[in-house]
């Protein structure tokens, strides 16, 4: 037998070389791809098979064929290959029999193992699902934190741009209209907000000088204020004072009652309190009632309030002192609203505010108490404040008429009917006093510094 290896660039060329060297009867033993192209191993049996040969002794005992029968010699290469394939099939069958038997025996064990491990797998899946959920929650929190940080950064950039743009606009206004810019600045020093000051400055004539323009601005400011012209003491009726805690509602009720008793007699006024929360509230108002000489009653709910108003209807003025409440106390606000709406009597409500409160606090109180129809407002503690522009600003911004102003604890002396001109003049006096105080302090500090370095 002749065996030869052929390497060519493709299969056709390799087969051509096989035919040339070994002839058309050559047998292809193997073929594969190599770096040079295709490699083919071919063989041909050149010598004829011998007629008879002695039976060779087998080197190994036959494992698959019959032990007593010896292998016959192959007469050609084809027969040899066929015999080899038969041996491989027989060997494979013999090897698979014990494997099939073992698989048949292990099948029930595998099924039992699968049943046992299914529960553990389910528990493992639950643990994995819980861990995955926690991981997703952490990722969601991280994304939310990043979004919040980005939102805050954009907000800060927006505020910075607004500040820069407003500064540029103010510089342009001061350059083009210096008088108007001066009026806006003075109004803000008075205590007005930027919006109200800008609106008032829009009505200023351009040809006026700074002094005349400021006088016109104060007149415009007084014209924007509305008053009630002493309506409580002139008309009487059923009047309720509402407002936050500590603004002086009870003292104001006593002042109004004493002043009305001086004009019309103590038998024409009566006092009712609905404050059952504060300790000593009724006793305080009862003390004022004994001094004035008028009756004082306590109403715990709307039914008692309606009954008392009906009993005292022959009186010209009935003053109701409500419980002081925070503008954020929902419970007391609901009770006050029910008292006013369910009393079956028309009650005029007046909001009492302290002039010493912050502008934003006063605005929040007005917004909250506007749930009840307000007939006007009363400002207290004017003797304790350093500016009145905040009071004026709140009244103008909410179109709230001003009824009375109180400036002390004396009953009934420290109360006055609101007058727009006088209120604006008092606000201007406070502005000048504060400006001179700041300027004097600045000069004193500068003189001290000059003396130190001299």
Coordinates of C-alpha atoms in Angstrom, one line a residue:
X1 CA 0.0 0.0 0.0
X2 CA 1.3 3.4 -0.9
X3 CA 0.2 6.4 1.1
X4 CA 1.1 10.0 0.0
X5 CA 0.3 13.5 1.3
X6 CA -0.7 16.2 -1.1
X7 CA -0.8 20.0 -0.4
X8 CA -2.4 22.4 -3.0
X9 CA -4.1 25.8 -3.1
X10 CA -7.6 24.3 -3.5
X11 CA -9.4 21.0 -3.6
X12 CA -9.6 20.7 -7.3
X13 CA -5.9 21.1 -7.8
X14 CA -5.2 18.6 -4.9
X15 CA -7.5 15.9 -6.5
X16 CA -5.8 16.4 -9.9
X17 CA -2.4 15.7 -8.3
X18 CA -3.8 12.6 -6.6
X19 CA -5.0 11.2 -9.9
X20 CA -1.7 12.0 -11.6
X21 CA 0.5 10.4 -8.9
X22 CA -1.7 7.5 -7.6
X23 CA -4.2 7.0 -10.3
X24 CA -8.0 7.0 -10.4
X25 CA -8.2 4.1 -7.9
X26 CA -6.6 6.1 -5.1
X27 CA -8.6 6.3 -1.8
X28 CA -8.8 9.6 0.0
X29 CA -8.0 8.9 3.7
X30 CA -8.3 12.5 5.1
X31 CA -8.5 16.1 4.0
X32 CA -8.1 19.4 5.9
X33 CA -7.4 23.1 5.5
X34 CA -3.9 24.3 6.1
X35 CA -2.1 27.6 5.7
X36 CA -1.0 26.7 2.1
X37 CA -4.5 25.7 1.1
X38 CA -5.8 22.1 1.3
X39 CA -4.0 19.0 2.6
X40 CA -5.2 15.5 1.3
X41 CA -3.8 12.1 2.4
X42 CA -4.5 9.4 -0.2
X43 CA -3.5 5.8 -0.5
X44 CA -3.5 3.0 -3.2
X45 CA -2.9 -0.8 -2.9
X46 CA -0.2 -1.6 -5.5
X47 CA 0.4 -5.2 -4.6
X48 CA -2.3 -7.9 -5.1
X49 CA -3.4 -9.9 -2.1
X50 CA -1.7 -13.3 -1.7
X51 CA -3.7 -16.4 -2.5
X52 CA -3.2 -18.1 0.8
X53 CA -1.4 -17.1 4.0
X54 CA -1.0 -18.8 7.2
X55 CA -3.4 -17.8 10.0
X56 CA -1.6 -15.3 12.1
X57 CA -1.7 -15.5 15.8
X58 CA -3.7 -12.5 17.3
X59 CA -1.7 -10.2 19.5
X60 CA -4.7 -9.2 21.5
X61 CA -7.8 -11.3 22.4
X62 CA -10.9 -10.3 20.6
X63 CA -13.3 -8.3 22.8
X64 CA -16.3 -7.9 20.6
X65 CA -16.0 -10.7 17.9
X66 CA -16.1 -14.4 18.6
X67 CA -13.0 -15.5 20.6
X68 CA -12.6 -18.8 18.7
X69 CA -12.8 -17.3 15.2
X70 CA -9.6 -15.5 14.0
X71 CA -9.8 -12.5 11.7
X72 CA -9.4 -13.2 8.0
X73 CA -6.9 -11.0 6.2
X74 CA -8.3 -8.2 4.2
X75 CA -7.9 -8.6 0.4
X76 CA -8.0 -4.8 -0.3
X77 CA -7.9 -1.4 1.3
X78 CA -11.7 -1.1 1.0
X79 CA -12.2 -4.3 2.9
X80 CA -9.8 -3.2 5.6
X81 CA -11.7 0.1 6.0
X82 CA -15.1 -1.6 6.1
X83 CA -13.9 -4.1 8.7
X84 CA -12.5 -1.2 10.8
X85 CA -15.9 0.6 10.7
X86 CA -17.7 -2.5 11.8
X87 CA -15.4 -2.9 14.7
X88 CA -16.0 0.6 15.8
X89 CA -19.7 0.2 15.7
X90 CA -19.6 -3.0 17.7
X91 CA -17.3 -1.4 20.3
X92 CA -19.6 1.6 20.7
X93 CA -22.7 -0.6 21.2
X94 CA -20.9 -2.7 23.8
X95 CA -19.8 0.5 25.6
X96 CA -23.3 2.1 25.6
X97 CA -25.1 -0.9 27.1
X98 CA -23.7 -0.4 30.7
X99 CA -24.2 3.4 30.3
X100 CA -27.9 2.9 29.4
X101 CA -28.3 0.5 32.3
X102 CA -26.7 3.0 34.7
X103 CA -28.9 5.8 33.3
X104 CA -32.0 3.7 33.9
X105 CA -31.0 3.1 37.5
X106 CA -30.1 6.8 38.1
X107 CA -33.3 8.3 36.6
X108 CA -35.4 7.9 39.8
X109 CA -32.6 9.3 41.9
X110 CA -32.3 12.3 39.5
X111 CA -36.0 13.0 39.7
X112 CA -35.9 12.9 43.5
X113 CA -32.8 15.1 43.6
X114 CA -34.6 17.6 41.3
X115 CA -37.6 17.6 43.6
X116 CA -35.4 18.3 46.6
X117 CA -33.4 21.0 44.9
X118 CA -36.5 22.7 43.4
X119 CA -37.4 24.2 46.8
X120 CA -33.9 25.4 47.4
X121 CA -33.9 26.9 43.9
X122 CA -37.1 28.7 44.6
X123 CA -35.7 30.1 47.8
X124 CA -32.6 31.2 46.0
X125 CA -34.7 32.9 43.3
X126 CA -36.6 34.8 46.0
X127 CA -33.3 35.9 47.6
X128 CA -32.0 37.0 44.2
X129 CA -35.2 38.9 43.5
X130 CA -35.0 40.7 46.9
X131 CA -31.4 41.7 46.2
X132 CA -32.3 42.9 42.7
X133 CA -35.2 45.0 44.1
X134 CA -32.9 46.6 46.7
X135 CA -30.3 47.3 44.0
X136 CA -33.0 48.9 41.8
X137 CA -34.2 51.1 44.7
X138 CA -30.6 52.2 45.4
X139 CA -30.1 53.1 41.7
X140 CA -33.4 55.0 41.7
X141 CA -32.4 57.0 44.8
X142 CA -29.0 57.7 43.2
X143 CA -30.7 59.0 40.1
X144 CA -33.2 61.1 42.1
X145 CA -30.3 62.6 44.1
X146 CA -28.5 63.5 40.8
X147 CA -31.7 65.0 39.4
X148 CA -32.2 67.1 42.6
X149 CA -28.6 68.3 42.5
X150 CA -29.0 69.2 38.8
X151 CA -32.3 71.0 39.5
X152 CA -30.8 73.0 42.4
X153 CA -27.9 74.0 40.3
X154 CA -30.1 75.2 37.5
X155 CA -32.2 77.1 40.0
X156 CA -29.1 78.8 41.4
X157 CA -28.0 79.7 37.9
X158 CA -31.5 81.1 37.1
X159 CA -31.4 83.3 40.3
X160 CA -28.0 84.5 39.5
X161 CA -29.0 85.5 35.9
X162 CA -32.2 87.2 37.3
X163 CA -30.1 89.1 39.8
X164 CA -27.6 90.3 37.1
X165 CA -30.4 91.2 34.7
X166 CA -32.3 93.2 37.4
X167 CA -29.0 95.0 38.3
X168 CA -28.4 95.9 34.6
X169 CA -32.1 97.1 34.3
X170 CA -31.8 99.2 37.4
X171 CA -28.5 100.8 36.2
X172 CA -30.2 101.6 32.8
X173 CA -33.2 103.1 34.6
X174 CA -31.0 105.2 36.9
X175 CA -29.1 106.5 33.8
X176 CA -32.2 107.3 31.7
X177 CA -34.7 108.4 34.5
X178 CA -32.7 109.4 37.6
X179 CA -35.7 111.1 39.3
X180 CA -37.9 108.0 39.0
X181 CA -35.1 105.8 40.2
X182 CA -34.7 108.0 43.3
X183 CA -38.4 107.8 44.0
X184 CA -38.4 104.0 43.8
X185 CA -35.4 103.9 46.2
X186 CA -37.1 106.2 48.7
X187 CA -40.3 104.2 48.6
X188 CA -38.4 101.0 49.3
X189 CA -36.7 102.8 52.2
X190 CA -40.2 103.7 53.4
X191 CA -41.0 99.9 53.6
X192 CA -42.9 99.3 50.4
X193 CA -42.2 96.3 48.2
X194 CA -40.4 96.7 44.9
X195 CA -43.6 96.0 42.9
X196 CA -45.7 98.6 44.7
X197 CA -42.9 101.2 44.5
X198 CA -42.4 100.7 40.8
X199 CA -46.1 101.0 40.1
X200 CA -46.3 104.3 42.0
X201 CA -43.2 105.6 40.2
X202 CA -44.9 104.9 36.8
X203 CA -47.4 107.7 37.5
X204 CA -44.7 110.3 38.2
X205 CA -44.4 113.2 35.7
X206 CA -40.9 113.4 34.1
X207 CA -40.4 117.1 34.3
X208 CA -40.5 117.4 38.1
X209 CA -37.4 117.8 40.2
X210 CA -36.6 115.3 43.0
X211 CA -38.2 117.3 45.9
X212 CA -41.5 117.9 44.0
X213 CA -41.5 114.4 42.7
X214 CA -41.2 113.0 46.2
X215 CA -44.2 115.1 47.4
X216 CA -46.2 113.9 44.5
X217 CA -45.2 110.3 45.3
X218 CA -46.4 110.6 48.9
X219 CA -49.7 112.1 47.7
X220 CA -50.1 109.2 45.3
X221 CA -49.3 106.7 48.1
X222 CA -52.0 108.3 50.4
X223 CA -54.4 108.1 47.5
X224 CA -53.9 104.4 47.2
X225 CA -54.9 103.8 50.8
X226 CA -58.6 103.3 51.6
X227 CA -60.1 103.8 55.1
X228 CA -63.5 103.0 56.6
X229 CA -64.1 106.4 58.2
X230 CA -64.9 105.3 61.8
X231 CA -67.6 102.9 60.6
X232 CA -67.6 100.7 63.8
X233 CA -68.2 103.5 66.2
X234 CA -70.6 105.4 63.9
X235 CA -72.7 102.5 62.6
X236 CA -72.5 99.9 65.3
X237 CA -73.8 96.5 64.5
X238 CA -72.3 93.1 65.2
X239 CA -68.5 93.3 64.8
X240 CA -66.0 90.5 65.3
X241 CA -62.2 91.0 65.6
X242 CA -60.1 88.2 64.1
X243 CA -56.4 87.8 63.8
X244 CA -53.3 85.9 64.9
X245 CA -52.3 85.4 68.5
X246 CA -50.8 88.2 70.5
X247 CA -51.8 91.1 68.2
X248 CA -54.0 92.8 70.8
X249 CA -57.5 91.8 69.8
X250 CA -58.9 91.8 73.4
X251 CA -57.3 95.2 74.2
X252 CA -58.7 96.7 71.0
X253 CA -62.2 95.3 71.8
X254 CA -62.0 97.1 75.2
X255 CA -60.8 100.3 73.5
X256 CA -63.7 100.3 71.0
X257 CA -66.2 99.4 73.7
X258 CA -65.0 102.2 76.0
X259 CA -65.1 104.8 73.2
X260 CA -68.6 103.7 72.1
X261 CA -69.8 103.8 75.7
X262 CA -68.5 107.4 76.0
X263 CA -70.4 108.4 72.9
X264 CA -73.7 106.4 73.3
X265 CA -73.7 105.0 76.8
X266 CA -72.6 101.8 78.4
X267 CA -76.1 100.3 78.0
X268 CA -75.7 100.3 74.2
X269 CA -72.7 98.1 74.0
X270 CA -72.1 94.4 74.8
X271 CA -69.1 92.1 74.7
X272 CA -68.9 88.4 73.7
X273 CA -65.8 86.2 73.7
X274 CA -65.4 82.9 71.9
X275 CA -61.9 82.3 73.3
X276 CA -62.3 79.1 75.3
X277 CA -58.7 78.1 74.7
X278 CA -56.5 80.7 76.3
X279 CA -56.4 80.7 80.1
X280 CA -58.0 83.8 81.7
X281 CA -59.3 85.1 78.3
X282 CA -62.9 85.5 79.6
X283 CA -61.7 86.9 82.9
X284 CA -59.6 89.6 81.2
X285 CA -62.5 90.7 79.0
X286 CA -64.9 90.5 82.0
X287 CA -62.6 92.9 83.9
X288 CA -62.8 95.4 81.0
X289 CA -66.6 94.9 81.0
X290 CA -67.0 95.7 84.7
X291 CA -64.9 98.9 84.2
X292 CA -66.9 100.0 81.3
X293 CA -70.2 98.9 82.7
X294 CA -71.3 96.6 79.9
X295 CA -72.2 92.8 80.0
X296 CA -69.7 90.2 78.9
X297 CA -70.8 86.8 77.6
X298 CA -69.0 83.5 76.6
X299 CA -70.0 81.6 73.5
X300 CA -68.5 78.1 73.0
X301 CA -70.1 77.3 69.6
X302 CA -72.1 78.9 66.8
X303 CA -75.4 78.0 68.4
X304 CA -74.6 79.8 71.7
X305 CA -73.2 82.7 69.7
X306 CA -76.4 83.1 67.7
X307 CA -78.5 82.8 70.9
X308 CA -76.4 85.5 72.7
X309 CA -76.6 87.8 69.7
X310 CA -80.4 87.4 69.6
X311 CA -80.6 88.2 73.4
X312 CA -78.4 91.3 73.0
X313 CA -80.0 92.6 69.8
X314 CA -81.3 95.7 71.5
X315 CA -77.7 96.9 71.9
X316 CA -76.4 99.2 69.2
X317 CA -72.9 97.6 69.2
X318 CA -71.9 94.0 69.9
X319 CA -68.2 93.3 69.9
X320 CA -67.0 89.7 69.5
X321 CA -63.5 88.8 70.7
X322 CA -62.5 85.6 68.8
X323 CA -59.8 83.2 69.8
X324 CA -56.3 84.1 68.6
X325 CA -55.0 81.6 66.2
X326 CA -52.0 81.0 64.1
X327 CA -52.5 81.5 60.4
X328 CA -51.4 77.9 60.0
X329 CA -53.8 76.4 62.6
X330 CA -56.3 74.6 60.5
X331 CA -58.5 73.4 63.5
X332 CA -59.1 76.9 64.9
X333 CA -59.6 78.3 61.4
X334 CA -62.3 75.8 60.7
X335 CA -64.0 76.7 64.0
X336 CA -63.8 80.4 63.3
X337 CA -65.3 79.9 59.8
X338 CA -68.2 77.9 61.3
X339 CA -68.8 80.5 63.9
X340 CA -69.1 83.2 61.3
X341 CA -71.2 81.3 58.8
X342 CA -73.5 79.4 61.1
X343 CA -74.5 82.2 63.5
X344 CA -77.4 83.2 61.2
X345 CA -76.6 86.9 61.8
X346 CA -74.6 89.2 59.6
X347 CA -71.3 89.8 61.3
X348 CA -68.7 92.3 60.1
X349 CA -65.2 90.9 60.5
X350 CA -62.1 93.1 61.0
X351 CA -58.6 91.7 60.8
X352 CA -56.3 92.8 63.5
X353 CA -52.6 92.9 62.7
X354 CA -49.5 94.0 64.6
X355 CA -47.4 96.7 62.8
X356 CA -44.3 95.1 64.3
X357 CA -44.8 91.8 62.4
X358 CA -42.7 91.0 59.3
X359 CA -44.2 91.9 56.0
X360 CA -44.4 88.3 54.8
X361 CA -46.1 87.2 58.1
X362 CA -48.7 89.9 57.7
X363 CA -49.3 88.9 54.0
X364 CA -49.7 85.3 55.0
X365 CA -52.2 86.2 57.7
X366 CA -54.3 88.3 55.3
X367 CA -54.3 85.4 52.8
X368 CA -55.4 83.0 55.5
X369 CA -58.1 85.1 57.1
X370 CA -59.6 86.2 53.7
X371 CA -61.6 83.0 53.8
X372 CA -63.9 85.1 56.0
X373 CA -65.2 88.2 54.3
X374 CA -63.3 91.1 55.8
X375 CA -64.7 94.5 56.2
X376 CA -61.4 96.1 57.0
X377 CA -58.3 95.9 59.2
X378 CA -56.9 97.4 62.4
X379 CA -53.2 97.9 62.9
X380 CA -51.9 97.8 66.5
X381 CA -48.6 98.5 68.2
X382 CA -47.6 101.5 66.0
X383 CA -45.6 102.9 68.9
X384 CA -43.3 99.9 68.8
X385 CA -42.5 99.8 65.1
X386 CA -39.6 101.4 63.2
X387 CA -41.3 101.8 59.8
X388 CA -44.9 101.9 58.6
X389 CA -44.3 101.1 54.9
X390 CA -44.9 97.4 55.5
X391 CA -48.4 98.2 56.9
X392 CA -49.2 100.4 54.0
X393 CA -47.9 97.9 51.5
X394 CA -50.1 95.1 52.9
X395 CA -53.2 97.3 52.8
X396 CA -52.6 98.4 49.3
X397 CA -51.6 95.0 47.9
X398 CA -54.7 93.4 49.3
X399 CA -57.1 96.3 48.7
X400 CA -57.9 96.1 52.5
X401 CA -59.5 99.2 54.0
X402 CA -57.8 100.5 57.2
X403 CA -60.2 101.2 60.1
X404 CA -58.3 102.0 63.2
X405 CA -54.7 102.4 64.5
X406 CA -53.6 101.7 68.1
X407 CA -50.4 103.0 69.6
X408 CA -50.4 101.9 73.3
X409 CA -52.0 100.0 76.1
X410 CA -54.2 102.7 77.6
X411 CA -57.9 102.2 77.3
X412 CA -59.5 104.0 75.5
X413 CA -57.0 106.7 74.8
X414 CA -54.5 104.8 72.6
X415 CA -56.7 104.3 69.5
X416 CA -57.3 106.5 66.5
X417 CA -59.4 106.5 63.4
X418 CA -57.2 105.6 60.4
X419 CA -56.4 108.6 58.2
X420 CA -54.4 107.9 55.0
X421 CA -52.6 111.3 54.9
X422 CA -51.5 111.1 58.6
X423 CA -50.4 107.5 58.2
X424 CA -48.2 108.3 55.2
X425 CA -46.7 111.4 57.0
X426 CA -45.9 109.2 60.0
X427 CA -44.2 106.7 57.8
X428 CA -42.1 109.5 56.2
X429 CA -41.1 110.7 59.6
X430 CA -39.9 107.3 60.6
X431 CA -38.0 106.9 57.3
X432 CA -36.2 110.2 57.8
X433 CA -35.4 109.3 61.4
X434 CA -34.0 105.9 60.4
X435 CA -32.0 107.5 57.5
X436 CA -30.5 110.1 59.8
X437 CA -29.7 107.5 62.4
X438 CA -27.8 105.4 59.9
X439 CA -26.0 108.3 58.4
X440 CA -25.0 109.7 61.9
X441 CA -23.7 106.3 62.9
X442 CA -21.7 106.1 59.7
X443 CA -20.2 109.5 60.3
X444 CA -19.3 108.7 63.9
X445 CA -17.5 105.5 62.8
X446 CA -15.6 107.4 60.1
X447 CA -14.6 110.1 62.5
X448 CA -13.4 107.6 65.0
X449 CA -11.4 105.8 62.3
X450 CA -9.8 109.1 61.2
X451 CA -8.9 109.9 64.8
X452 CA -7.3 106.5 65.2
X453 CA -5.1 106.7 62.1
X454 CA -4.3 110.4 62.5

